[in-house]
mmCIF file of C-alpha atoms in Angstrom:
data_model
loop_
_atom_site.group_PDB
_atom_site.id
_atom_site.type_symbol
_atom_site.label_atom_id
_atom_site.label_comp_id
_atom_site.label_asym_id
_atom_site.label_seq_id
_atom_site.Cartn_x
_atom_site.Cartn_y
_atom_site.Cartn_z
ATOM 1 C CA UNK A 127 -9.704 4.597 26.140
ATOM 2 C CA UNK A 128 -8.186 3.026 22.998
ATOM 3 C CA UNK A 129 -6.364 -0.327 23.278
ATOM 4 C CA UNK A 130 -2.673 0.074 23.420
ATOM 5 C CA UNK A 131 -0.723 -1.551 20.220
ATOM 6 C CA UNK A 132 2.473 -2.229 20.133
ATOM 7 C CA UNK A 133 1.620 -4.377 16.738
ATOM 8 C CA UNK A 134 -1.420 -4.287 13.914
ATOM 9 C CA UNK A 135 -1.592 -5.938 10.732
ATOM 10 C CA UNK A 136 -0.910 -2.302 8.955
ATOM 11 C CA UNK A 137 2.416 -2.222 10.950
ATOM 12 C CA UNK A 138 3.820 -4.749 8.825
ATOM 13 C CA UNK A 139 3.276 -3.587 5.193
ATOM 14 C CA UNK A 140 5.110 -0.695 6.443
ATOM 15 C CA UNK A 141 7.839 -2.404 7.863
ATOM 16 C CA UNK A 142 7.985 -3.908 4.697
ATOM 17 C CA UNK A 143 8.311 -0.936 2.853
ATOM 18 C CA UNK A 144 10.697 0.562 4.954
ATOM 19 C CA UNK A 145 13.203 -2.610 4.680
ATOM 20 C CA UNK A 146 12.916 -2.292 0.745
ATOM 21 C CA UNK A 147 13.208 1.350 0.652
ATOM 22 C CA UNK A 148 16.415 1.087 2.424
ATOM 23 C CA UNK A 149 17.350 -1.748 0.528
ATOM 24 C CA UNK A 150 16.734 -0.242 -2.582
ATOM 25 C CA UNK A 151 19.146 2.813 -1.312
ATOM 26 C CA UNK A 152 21.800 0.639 -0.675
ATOM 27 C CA UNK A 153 21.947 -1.436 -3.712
ATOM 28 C CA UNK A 154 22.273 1.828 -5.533
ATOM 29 C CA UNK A 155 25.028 2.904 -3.441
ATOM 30 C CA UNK A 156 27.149 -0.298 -3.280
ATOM 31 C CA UNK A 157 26.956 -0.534 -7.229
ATOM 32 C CA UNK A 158 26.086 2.711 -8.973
ATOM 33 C CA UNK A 159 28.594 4.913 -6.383
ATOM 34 C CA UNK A 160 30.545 2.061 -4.758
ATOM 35 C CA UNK A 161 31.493 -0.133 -8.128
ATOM 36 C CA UNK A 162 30.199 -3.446 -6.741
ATOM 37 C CA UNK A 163 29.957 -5.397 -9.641
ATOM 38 C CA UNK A 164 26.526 -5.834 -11.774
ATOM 39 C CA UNK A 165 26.985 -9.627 -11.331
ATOM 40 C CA UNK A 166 25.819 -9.066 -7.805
ATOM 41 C CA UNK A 167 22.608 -6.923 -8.313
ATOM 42 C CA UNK A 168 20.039 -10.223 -7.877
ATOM 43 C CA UNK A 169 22.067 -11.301 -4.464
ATOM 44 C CA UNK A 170 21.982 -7.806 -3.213
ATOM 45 C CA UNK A 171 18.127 -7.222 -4.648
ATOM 46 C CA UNK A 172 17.313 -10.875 -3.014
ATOM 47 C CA UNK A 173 18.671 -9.777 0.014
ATOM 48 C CA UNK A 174 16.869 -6.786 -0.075
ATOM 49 C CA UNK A 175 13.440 -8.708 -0.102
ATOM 50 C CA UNK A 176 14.769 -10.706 2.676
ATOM 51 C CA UNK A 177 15.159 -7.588 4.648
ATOM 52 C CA UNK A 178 11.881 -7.387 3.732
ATOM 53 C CA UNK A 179 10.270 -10.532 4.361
ATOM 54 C CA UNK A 180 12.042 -10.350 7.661
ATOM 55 C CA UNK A 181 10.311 -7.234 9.009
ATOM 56 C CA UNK A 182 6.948 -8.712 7.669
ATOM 57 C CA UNK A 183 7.130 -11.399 9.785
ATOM 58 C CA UNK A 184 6.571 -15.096 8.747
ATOM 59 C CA UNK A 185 3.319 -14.549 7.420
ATOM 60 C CA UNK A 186 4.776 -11.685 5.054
ATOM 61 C CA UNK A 187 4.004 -11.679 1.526
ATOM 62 C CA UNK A 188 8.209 -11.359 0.525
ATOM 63 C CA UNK A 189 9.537 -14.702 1.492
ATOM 64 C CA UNK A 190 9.262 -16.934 -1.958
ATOM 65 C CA UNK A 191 10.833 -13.829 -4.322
ATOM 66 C CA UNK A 192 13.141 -12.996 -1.167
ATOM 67 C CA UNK A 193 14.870 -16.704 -1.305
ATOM 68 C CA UNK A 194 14.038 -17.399 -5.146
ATOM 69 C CA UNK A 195 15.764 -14.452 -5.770
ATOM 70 C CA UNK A 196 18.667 -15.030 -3.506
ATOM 71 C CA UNK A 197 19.180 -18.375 -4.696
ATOM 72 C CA UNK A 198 19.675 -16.419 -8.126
ATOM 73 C CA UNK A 199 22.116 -14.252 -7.025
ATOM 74 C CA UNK A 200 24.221 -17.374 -5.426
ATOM 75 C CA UNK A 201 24.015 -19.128 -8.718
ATOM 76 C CA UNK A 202 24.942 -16.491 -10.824
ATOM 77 C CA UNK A 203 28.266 -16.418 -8.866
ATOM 78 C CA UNK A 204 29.624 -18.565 -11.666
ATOM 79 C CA UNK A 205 33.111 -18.619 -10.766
ATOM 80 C CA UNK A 206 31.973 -20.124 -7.185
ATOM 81 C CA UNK A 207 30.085 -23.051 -8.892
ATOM 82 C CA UNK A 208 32.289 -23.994 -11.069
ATOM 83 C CA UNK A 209 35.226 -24.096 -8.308
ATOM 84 C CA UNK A 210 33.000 -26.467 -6.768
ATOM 85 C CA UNK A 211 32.068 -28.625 -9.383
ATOM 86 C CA UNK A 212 35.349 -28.700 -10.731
ATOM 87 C CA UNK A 213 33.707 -28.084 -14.752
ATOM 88 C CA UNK A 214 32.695 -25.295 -16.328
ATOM 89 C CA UNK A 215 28.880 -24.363 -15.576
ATOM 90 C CA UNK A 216 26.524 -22.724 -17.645
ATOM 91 C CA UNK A 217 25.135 -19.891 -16.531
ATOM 92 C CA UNK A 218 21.863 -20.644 -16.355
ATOM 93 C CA UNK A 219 22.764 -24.043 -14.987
ATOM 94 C CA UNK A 220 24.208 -21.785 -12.372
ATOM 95 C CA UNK A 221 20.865 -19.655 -12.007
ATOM 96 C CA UNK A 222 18.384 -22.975 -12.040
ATOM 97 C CA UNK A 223 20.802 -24.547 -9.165
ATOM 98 C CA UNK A 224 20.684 -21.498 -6.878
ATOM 99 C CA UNK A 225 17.128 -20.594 -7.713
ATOM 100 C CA UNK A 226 16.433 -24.342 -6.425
ATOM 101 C CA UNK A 227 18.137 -24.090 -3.540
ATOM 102 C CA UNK A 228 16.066 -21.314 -2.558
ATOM 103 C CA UNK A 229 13.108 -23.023 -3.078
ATOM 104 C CA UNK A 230 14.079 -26.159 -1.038
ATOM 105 C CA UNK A 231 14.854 -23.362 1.673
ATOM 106 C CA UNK A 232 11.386 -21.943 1.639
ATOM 107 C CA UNK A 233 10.308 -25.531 2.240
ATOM 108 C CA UNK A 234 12.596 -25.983 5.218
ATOM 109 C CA UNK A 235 11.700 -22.413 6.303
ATOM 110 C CA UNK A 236 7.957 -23.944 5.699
ATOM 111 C CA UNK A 237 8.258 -26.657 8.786
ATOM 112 C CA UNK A 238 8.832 -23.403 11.061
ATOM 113 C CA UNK A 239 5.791 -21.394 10.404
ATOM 114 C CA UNK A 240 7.292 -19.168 6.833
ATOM 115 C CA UNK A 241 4.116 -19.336 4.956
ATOM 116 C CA UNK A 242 4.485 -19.190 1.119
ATOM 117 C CA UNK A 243 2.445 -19.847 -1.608
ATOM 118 C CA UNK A 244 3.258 -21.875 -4.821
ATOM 119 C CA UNK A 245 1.947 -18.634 -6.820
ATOM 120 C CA UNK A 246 4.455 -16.792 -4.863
ATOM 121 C CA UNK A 247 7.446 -19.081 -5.932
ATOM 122 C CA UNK A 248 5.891 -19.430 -9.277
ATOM 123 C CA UNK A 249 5.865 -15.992 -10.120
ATOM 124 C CA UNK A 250 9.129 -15.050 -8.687
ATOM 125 C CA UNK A 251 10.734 -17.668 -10.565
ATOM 126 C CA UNK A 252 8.657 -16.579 -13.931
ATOM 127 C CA UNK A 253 9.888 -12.462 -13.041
ATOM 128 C CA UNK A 254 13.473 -13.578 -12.322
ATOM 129 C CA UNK A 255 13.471 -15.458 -15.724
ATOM 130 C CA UNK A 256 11.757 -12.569 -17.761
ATOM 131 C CA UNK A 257 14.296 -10.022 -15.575
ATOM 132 C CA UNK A 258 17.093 -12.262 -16.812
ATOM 133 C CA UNK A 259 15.555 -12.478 -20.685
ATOM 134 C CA UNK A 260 15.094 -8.873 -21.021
ATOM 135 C CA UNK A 261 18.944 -8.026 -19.889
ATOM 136 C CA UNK A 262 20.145 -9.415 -22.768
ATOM 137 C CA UNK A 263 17.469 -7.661 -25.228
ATOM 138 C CA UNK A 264 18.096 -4.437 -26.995
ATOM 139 C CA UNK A 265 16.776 -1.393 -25.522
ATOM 140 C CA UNK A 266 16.445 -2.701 -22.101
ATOM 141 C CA UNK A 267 18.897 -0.599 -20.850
ATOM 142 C CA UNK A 268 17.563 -0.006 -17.484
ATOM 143 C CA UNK A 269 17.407 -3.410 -17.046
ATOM 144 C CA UNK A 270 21.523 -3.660 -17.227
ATOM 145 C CA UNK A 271 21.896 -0.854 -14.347
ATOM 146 C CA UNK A 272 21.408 -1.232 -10.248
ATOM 147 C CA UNK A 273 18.811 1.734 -11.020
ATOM 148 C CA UNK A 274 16.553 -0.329 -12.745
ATOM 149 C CA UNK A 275 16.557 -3.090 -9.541
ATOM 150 C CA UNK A 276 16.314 -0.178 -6.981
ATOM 151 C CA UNK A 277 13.483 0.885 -8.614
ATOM 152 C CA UNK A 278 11.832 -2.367 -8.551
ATOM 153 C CA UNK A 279 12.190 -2.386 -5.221
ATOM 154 C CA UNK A 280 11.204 1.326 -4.873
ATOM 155 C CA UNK A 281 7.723 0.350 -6.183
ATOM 156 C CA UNK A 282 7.534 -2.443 -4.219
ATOM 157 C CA UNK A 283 7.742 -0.299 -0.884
ATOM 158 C CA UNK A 284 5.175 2.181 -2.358
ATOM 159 C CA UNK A 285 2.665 -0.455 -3.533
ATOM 160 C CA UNK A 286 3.036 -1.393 0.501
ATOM 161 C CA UNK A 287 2.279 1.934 1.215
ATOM 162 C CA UNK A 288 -0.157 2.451 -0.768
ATOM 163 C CA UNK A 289 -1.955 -0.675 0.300
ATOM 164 C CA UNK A 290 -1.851 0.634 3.803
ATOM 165 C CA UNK A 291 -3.867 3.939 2.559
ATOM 166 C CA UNK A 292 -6.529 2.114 0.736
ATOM 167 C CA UNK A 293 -7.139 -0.048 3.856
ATOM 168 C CA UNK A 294 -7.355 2.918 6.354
ATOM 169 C CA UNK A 295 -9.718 4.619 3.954
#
């Protein structure tokens, strides 16, 4: 008879995917069919990965671009900051500030068993930048559109997938 399992190691990857899928879905919705405003595509698509990271559990692979990302989202809130510093901020002051906030969460997360990975921030920081670069290039349309962020996410959730299949094989 074949051990019971409530829980496996594949069972995360696809409750990974699942939480981005859906997030993915609904950051399309709010924006493209709702009219949420553009200026909240990185909190929603942070959020997403922290819907994410969540179902993967603390050892997930999500948690660094799922707070990074966040953080980026909060900072580019402009209007927020500056109420609260009482000047006028930048807005990549704003971005850098939120984006290290996140960061000093995943260390705080980090004393409660959230494992991360300096790569992890690294990269999510480096992607976020590039992400932010490439919205203000020409011919990066895609890049100025909730479809283009629901689709990161989209591949995201299939890479999971995918993952899942080569490992069964």
């Amino acid at each position: 008879m074949a051990p019971s399992r409530s829980s496996s190691a594949d069972d995360r990857p696809l409750a990974r995917a699942a939480a981005l899928a859906v997030s993915a879905v609904v950051l399309y919705w709010l924006v493209e069919q709702r009219g949420v405003s553009f200026g909240k595509v990185p909190l929603l698509t942070g959020l997403g990965y922290l819907a994410g990271a969540v179902a993967g559990g603390p050892r997930g692979a999500l948690w660094a671009p799922a707070l990074v990302v966040t953080g980026w989202g909060l900072g580019n809130d402009a209007q927020g900051w500056e109420s609260l510093s009482g000047v006028g901020l930048p807005e990549s002051a704003a971005h850098m500030v939120g984006m290290g906030l996140g960061i000093l969460a995943l260390g705080v997360l980090a004393r409660y068993g959230i494992e991360t990975t300096l790569w992890g921030v690294g990269l999510s920081v480096l992607l976020s930048g590039v992400l932010f670069i490439g919205q203000r290039g020409e011919g990066y349309q895609l890049l100025n559109e909730a479809t283009g962020y629901s689709l990161l996410l989209l591949v995201y959730a299939a890479a999971e997938v995918v993952g899942v299949a080569v490992r069964r094989r």
